[in-house]
Amino acid sequence: MRISMSLPNKLLNEFDDVLRDRGYQSRSKGIRDALKDYILRYQWMNEMEGERVGVLAVIYDHHYVGVMESMTDIQHDYREQINASLHIHMNDKYCLEVIIVKGDIIHIRDLTERIMRLKGVEHVKLTSAGTGELDKVTED
């Protein structure tokens, strides 16, 4: 099946650079692999259950109107799951917000997806572990 999409030149050039560095012969193969990775990460996040602890990293354009206020409002809505946050000015345009979370994955997933949907947010990554997983590793 064929599809068509529009991309900013900068993003396409960066993607082409990655494809070249990784030895891809076609852009289509690279896009297929990127989509598969995206789907797997989504499925992994949806398969998690129970109590989790994690780090949510968010990169956003602080010049985008309303993004900082929306980030604050969302974080207030999830104050029971958020243990701490750290704000870093990356450059004149972008900020990194690191949010430490602990709680039921249902709430952490909802927090993550609400932030992902904000206009002005460029990248969101959740890294987490079950709160009991380390006990399993150290038990002998």
PDB file of C-alpha atoms in Angstrom:
ATOM      1  CA  MET A   1       0.000   0.000   0.000  1.00  0.00           C
ATOM      2  CA  ARG A   2       1.253   3.481  -0.801  1.00  0.00           C
ATOM      3  CA  ILE A   3       0.811   6.503   1.436  1.00  0.00           C
ATOM      4  CA  SER A   4       1.828  10.123   1.172  1.00  0.00           C
ATOM      5  CA  MET A   5       2.989  12.393   3.973  1.00  0.00           C
ATOM      6  CA  SER A   6       4.326  15.865   4.513  1.00  0.00           C
ATOM      7  CA  LEU A   7       7.412  16.420   6.644  1.00  0.00           C
ATOM      8  CA  PRO A   8       9.451  19.489   7.494  1.00  0.00           C
ATOM      9  CA  ASN A   9      12.687  19.568   5.474  1.00  0.00           C
ATOM     10  CA  LYS A  10      14.847  19.464   8.606  1.00  0.00           C
ATOM     11  CA  LEU A  11      13.152  16.305   9.900  1.00  0.00           C
ATOM     12  CA  LEU A  12      13.405  14.568   6.532  1.00  0.00           C
ATOM     13  CA  ASN A  13      17.092  15.501   6.194  1.00  0.00           C
ATOM     14  CA  GLU A  14      17.827  14.168   9.687  1.00  0.00           C
ATOM     15  CA  PHE A  15      15.926  10.959   8.906  1.00  0.00           C
ATOM     16  CA  ASP A  16      17.870  10.534   5.650  1.00  0.00           C
ATOM     17  CA  ASP A  17      21.142  11.034   7.588  1.00  0.00           C
ATOM     18  CA  VAL A  18      20.150   8.275  10.031  1.00  0.00           C
ATOM     19  CA  LEU A  19      19.199   5.960   7.172  1.00  0.00           C
ATOM     20  CA  ARG A  20      22.527   6.600   5.458  1.00  0.00           C
ATOM     21  CA  ASP A  21      24.484   6.019   8.710  1.00  0.00           C
ATOM     22  CA  ARG A  22      22.615   2.764   9.331  1.00  0.00           C
ATOM     23  CA  GLY A  23      23.108   1.535   5.770  1.00  0.00           C
ATOM     24  CA  TYR A  24      19.495   1.572   4.590  1.00  0.00           C
ATOM     25  CA  GLN A  25      19.033   1.324   0.842  1.00  0.00           C
ATOM     26  CA  SER A  26      15.546   2.852   0.799  1.00  0.00           C
ATOM     27  CA  ARG A  27      13.583   5.452   2.702  1.00  0.00           C
ATOM     28  CA  SER A  28      10.516   3.157   2.631  1.00  0.00           C
ATOM     29  CA  LYS A  29      12.340   0.427   4.569  1.00  0.00           C
ATOM     30  CA  GLY A  30      13.489   2.989   7.148  1.00  0.00           C
ATOM     31  CA  ILE A  31       9.957   4.321   7.575  1.00  0.00           C
ATOM     32  CA  ARG A  32       8.580   0.778   7.963  1.00  0.00           C
ATOM     33  CA  ASP A  33      11.169   0.005  10.651  1.00  0.00           C
ATOM     34  CA  ALA A  34      10.496   3.294  12.453  1.00  0.00           C
ATOM     35  CA  LEU A  35       6.748   2.607  12.442  1.00  0.00           C
ATOM     36  CA  LYS A  36       7.286  -0.926  13.765  1.00  0.00           C
ATOM     37  CA  ASP A  37       9.437   0.454  16.590  1.00  0.00           C
ATOM     38  CA  TYR A  38       6.790   3.062  17.421  1.00  0.00           C
ATOM     39  CA  ILE A  39       4.055   0.418  17.504  1.00  0.00           C
ATOM     40  CA  LEU A  40       6.146  -1.926  19.691  1.00  0.00           C
ATOM     41  CA  ARG A  41       6.869   0.857  22.205  1.00  0.00           C
ATOM     42  CA  TYR A  42       3.166   1.727  22.308  1.00  0.00           C
ATOM     43  CA  GLN A  43       2.199  -1.911  22.839  1.00  0.00           C
ATOM     44  CA  TRP A  44       4.865  -2.298  25.547  1.00  0.00           C
ATOM     45  CA  MET A  45       3.490   0.716  27.400  1.00  0.00           C
ATOM     46  CA  ASN A  46      -0.082  -0.612  27.149  1.00  0.00           C
ATOM     47  CA  GLU A  47       0.895  -4.066  28.419  1.00  0.00           C
ATOM     48  CA  MET A  48       2.370  -2.743  31.671  1.00  0.00           C
ATOM     49  CA  GLU A  49       0.299  -3.342  34.781  1.00  0.00           C
ATOM     50  CA  GLY A  50       0.254  -2.395  38.431  1.00  0.00           C
ATOM     51  CA  GLU A  51       2.473  -0.166  40.497  1.00  0.00           C
ATOM     52  CA  ARG A  52       5.378   1.400  38.602  1.00  0.00           C
ATOM     53  CA  VAL A  53       8.157   3.858  39.268  1.00  0.00           C
ATOM     54  CA  GLY A  54       9.676   5.799  36.409  1.00  0.00           C
ATOM     55  CA  VAL A  55      11.086   8.822  34.690  1.00  0.00           C
ATOM     56  CA  LEU A  56       9.166  10.856  32.140  1.00  0.00           C
ATOM     57  CA  ALA A  57      11.413  13.020  29.957  1.00  0.00           C
ATOM     58  CA  VAL A  58       9.701  15.807  28.009  1.00  0.00           C
ATOM     59  CA  ILE A  59      11.327  18.174  25.514  1.00  0.00           C
ATOM     60  CA  TYR A  60       9.212  21.130  24.496  1.00  0.00           C
ATOM     61  CA  ASP A  61       9.416  24.519  22.797  1.00  0.00           C
ATOM     62  CA  HIS A  62       8.870  27.018  25.595  1.00  0.00           C
ATOM     63  CA  HIS A  63       8.006  29.741  23.045  1.00  0.00           C
ATOM     64  CA  TYR A  64       4.907  27.813  21.973  1.00  0.00           C
ATOM     65  CA  VAL A  65       1.962  29.739  23.391  1.00  0.00           C
ATOM     66  CA  GLY A  66       0.323  27.958  26.320  1.00  0.00           C
ATOM     67  CA  VAL A  67       2.569  24.894  26.477  1.00  0.00           C
ATOM     68  CA  MET A  68       4.149  25.756  29.837  1.00  0.00           C
ATOM     69  CA  GLU A  69       0.780  26.519  31.414  1.00  0.00           C
ATOM     70  CA  SER A  70      -0.668  23.282  30.034  1.00  0.00           C
ATOM     71  CA  MET A  71       2.318  21.297  31.351  1.00  0.00           C
ATOM     72  CA  THR A  72       1.793  22.818  34.797  1.00  0.00           C
ATOM     73  CA  ASP A  73      -1.954  22.145  34.770  1.00  0.00           C
ATOM     74  CA  ILE A  74      -1.440  18.516  33.773  1.00  0.00           C
ATOM     75  CA  GLN A  75       1.223  18.010  36.444  1.00  0.00           C
ATOM     76  CA  HIS A  76      -1.137  19.424  39.069  1.00  0.00           C
ATOM     77  CA  ASP A  77      -3.771  16.895  37.959  1.00  0.00           C
ATOM     78  CA  TYR A  78      -1.279  14.067  38.621  1.00  0.00           C
ATOM     79  CA  ARG A  79       0.363  15.379  41.790  1.00  0.00           C
ATOM     80  CA  GLU A  80      -0.304  12.067  43.572  1.00  0.00           C
ATOM     81  CA  GLN A  81       1.781  10.206  40.962  1.00  0.00           C
ATOM     82  CA  ILE A  82       4.515  12.856  40.586  1.00  0.00           C
ATOM     83  CA  ASN A  83       7.260  12.685  43.202  1.00  0.00           C
ATOM     84  CA  ALA A  84       9.585  15.335  41.760  1.00  0.00           C
ATOM     85  CA  SER A  85      10.342  17.294  38.625  1.00  0.00           C
ATOM     86  CA  LEU A  86      13.393  18.993  37.196  1.00  0.00           C
ATOM     87  CA  HIS A  87      13.378  21.758  34.605  1.00  0.00           C
ATOM     88  CA  ILE A  88      16.407  22.416  32.389  1.00  0.00           C
ATOM     89  CA  HIS A  89      16.834  25.153  29.777  1.00  0.00           C
ATOM     90  CA  MET A  90      18.444  23.318  26.864  1.00  0.00           C
ATOM     91  CA  ASN A  91      18.892  26.355  24.621  1.00  0.00           C
ATOM     92  CA  ASP A  92      17.018  29.522  23.620  1.00  0.00           C
ATOM     93  CA  LYS A  93      14.092  27.490  22.291  1.00  0.00           C
ATOM     94  CA  TYR A  94      13.825  24.155  24.084  1.00  0.00           C
ATOM     95  CA  CYS A  95      13.379  23.020  27.667  1.00  0.00           C
ATOM     96  CA  LEU A  96      13.686  19.563  29.184  1.00  0.00           C
ATOM     97  CA  GLU A  97      11.294  18.575  31.941  1.00  0.00           C
ATOM     98  CA  VAL A  98      12.204  15.421  33.864  1.00  0.00           C
ATOM     99  CA  ILE A  99       9.307  14.090  35.933  1.00  0.00           C
ATOM    100  CA  ILE A 100       9.752  11.313  38.500  1.00  0.00           C
ATOM    101  CA  VAL A 101       6.580   9.240  38.816  1.00  0.00           C
ATOM    102  CA  LYS A 102       5.322   6.451  41.042  1.00  0.00           C
ATOM    103  CA  GLY A 103       1.887   4.888  41.059  1.00  0.00           C
ATOM    104  CA  ASP A 104      -0.518   2.770  39.096  1.00  0.00           C
ATOM    105  CA  ILE A 105       0.500   2.554  35.451  1.00  0.00           C
ATOM    106  CA  ILE A 106      -3.015   3.546  34.406  1.00  0.00           C
ATOM    107  CA  HIS A 107      -2.407   7.051  35.792  1.00  0.00           C
ATOM    108  CA  ILE A 108       1.209   7.245  34.607  1.00  0.00           C
ATOM    109  CA  ARG A 109       0.166   6.202  31.087  1.00  0.00           C
ATOM    110  CA  ASP A 110      -2.596   8.817  31.074  1.00  0.00           C
ATOM    111  CA  LEU A 111      -0.162  11.506  32.250  1.00  0.00           C
ATOM    112  CA  THR A 112       2.314  10.530  29.530  1.00  0.00           C
ATOM    113  CA  GLU A 113      -0.282  10.558  26.761  1.00  0.00           C
ATOM    114  CA  ARG A 114      -1.779  13.891  27.844  1.00  0.00           C
ATOM    115  CA  ILE A 115       1.655  15.504  27.689  1.00  0.00           C
ATOM    116  CA  MET A 116       2.396  13.851  24.318  1.00  0.00           C
ATOM    117  CA  ARG A 117      -0.714  15.450  22.816  1.00  0.00           C
ATOM    118  CA  LEU A 118       0.282  19.011  23.737  1.00  0.00           C
ATOM    119  CA  LYS A 119       1.183  21.312  20.880  1.00  0.00           C
ATOM    120  CA  GLY A 120       4.751  22.503  21.368  1.00  0.00           C
ATOM    121  CA  VAL A 121       5.912  19.201  22.889  1.00  0.00           C
ATOM    122  CA  GLU A 122       8.612  17.739  20.656  1.00  0.00           C
ATOM    123  CA  HIS A 123       9.523  14.496  22.429  1.00  0.00           C
ATOM    124  CA  VAL A 124       8.247  12.398  25.338  1.00  0.00           C
ATOM    125  CA  LYS A 125       9.834   9.234  26.699  1.00  0.00           C
ATOM    126  CA  LEU A 126       8.709   7.147  29.644  1.00  0.00           C
ATOM    127  CA  THR A 127      11.154   4.758  31.268  1.00  0.00           C
ATOM    128  CA  SER A 128       9.710   2.667  34.070  1.00  0.00           C
ATOM    129  CA  ALA A 129      10.009  -0.463  36.167  1.00  0.00           C
ATOM    130  CA  GLY A 130       7.602  -2.352  38.366  1.00  0.00           C
ATOM    131  CA  THR A 131       8.135  -1.513  42.010  1.00  0.00           C
ATOM    132  CA  GLY A 132       8.598  -5.212  42.855  1.00  0.00           C
ATOM    133  CA  GLU A 133      10.864  -6.148  39.924  1.00  0.00           C
ATOM    134  CA  LEU A 134      14.150  -5.521  41.748  1.00  0.00           C
ATOM    135  CA  ASP A 135      13.053  -7.811  44.594  1.00  0.00           C
ATOM    136  CA  LYS A 136      12.692 -10.644  42.069  1.00  0.00           C
ATOM    137  CA  VAL A 137      16.243 -10.082  40.772  1.00  0.00           C
ATOM    138  CA  THR A 138      17.873 -10.057  44.211  1.00  0.00           C
ATOM    139  CA  GLU A 139      15.942 -12.992  45.710  1.00  0.00           C
ATOM    140  CA  ASP A 140      17.898 -16.257  45.751  1.00  0.00           C
TER     141      ASP A 140
END
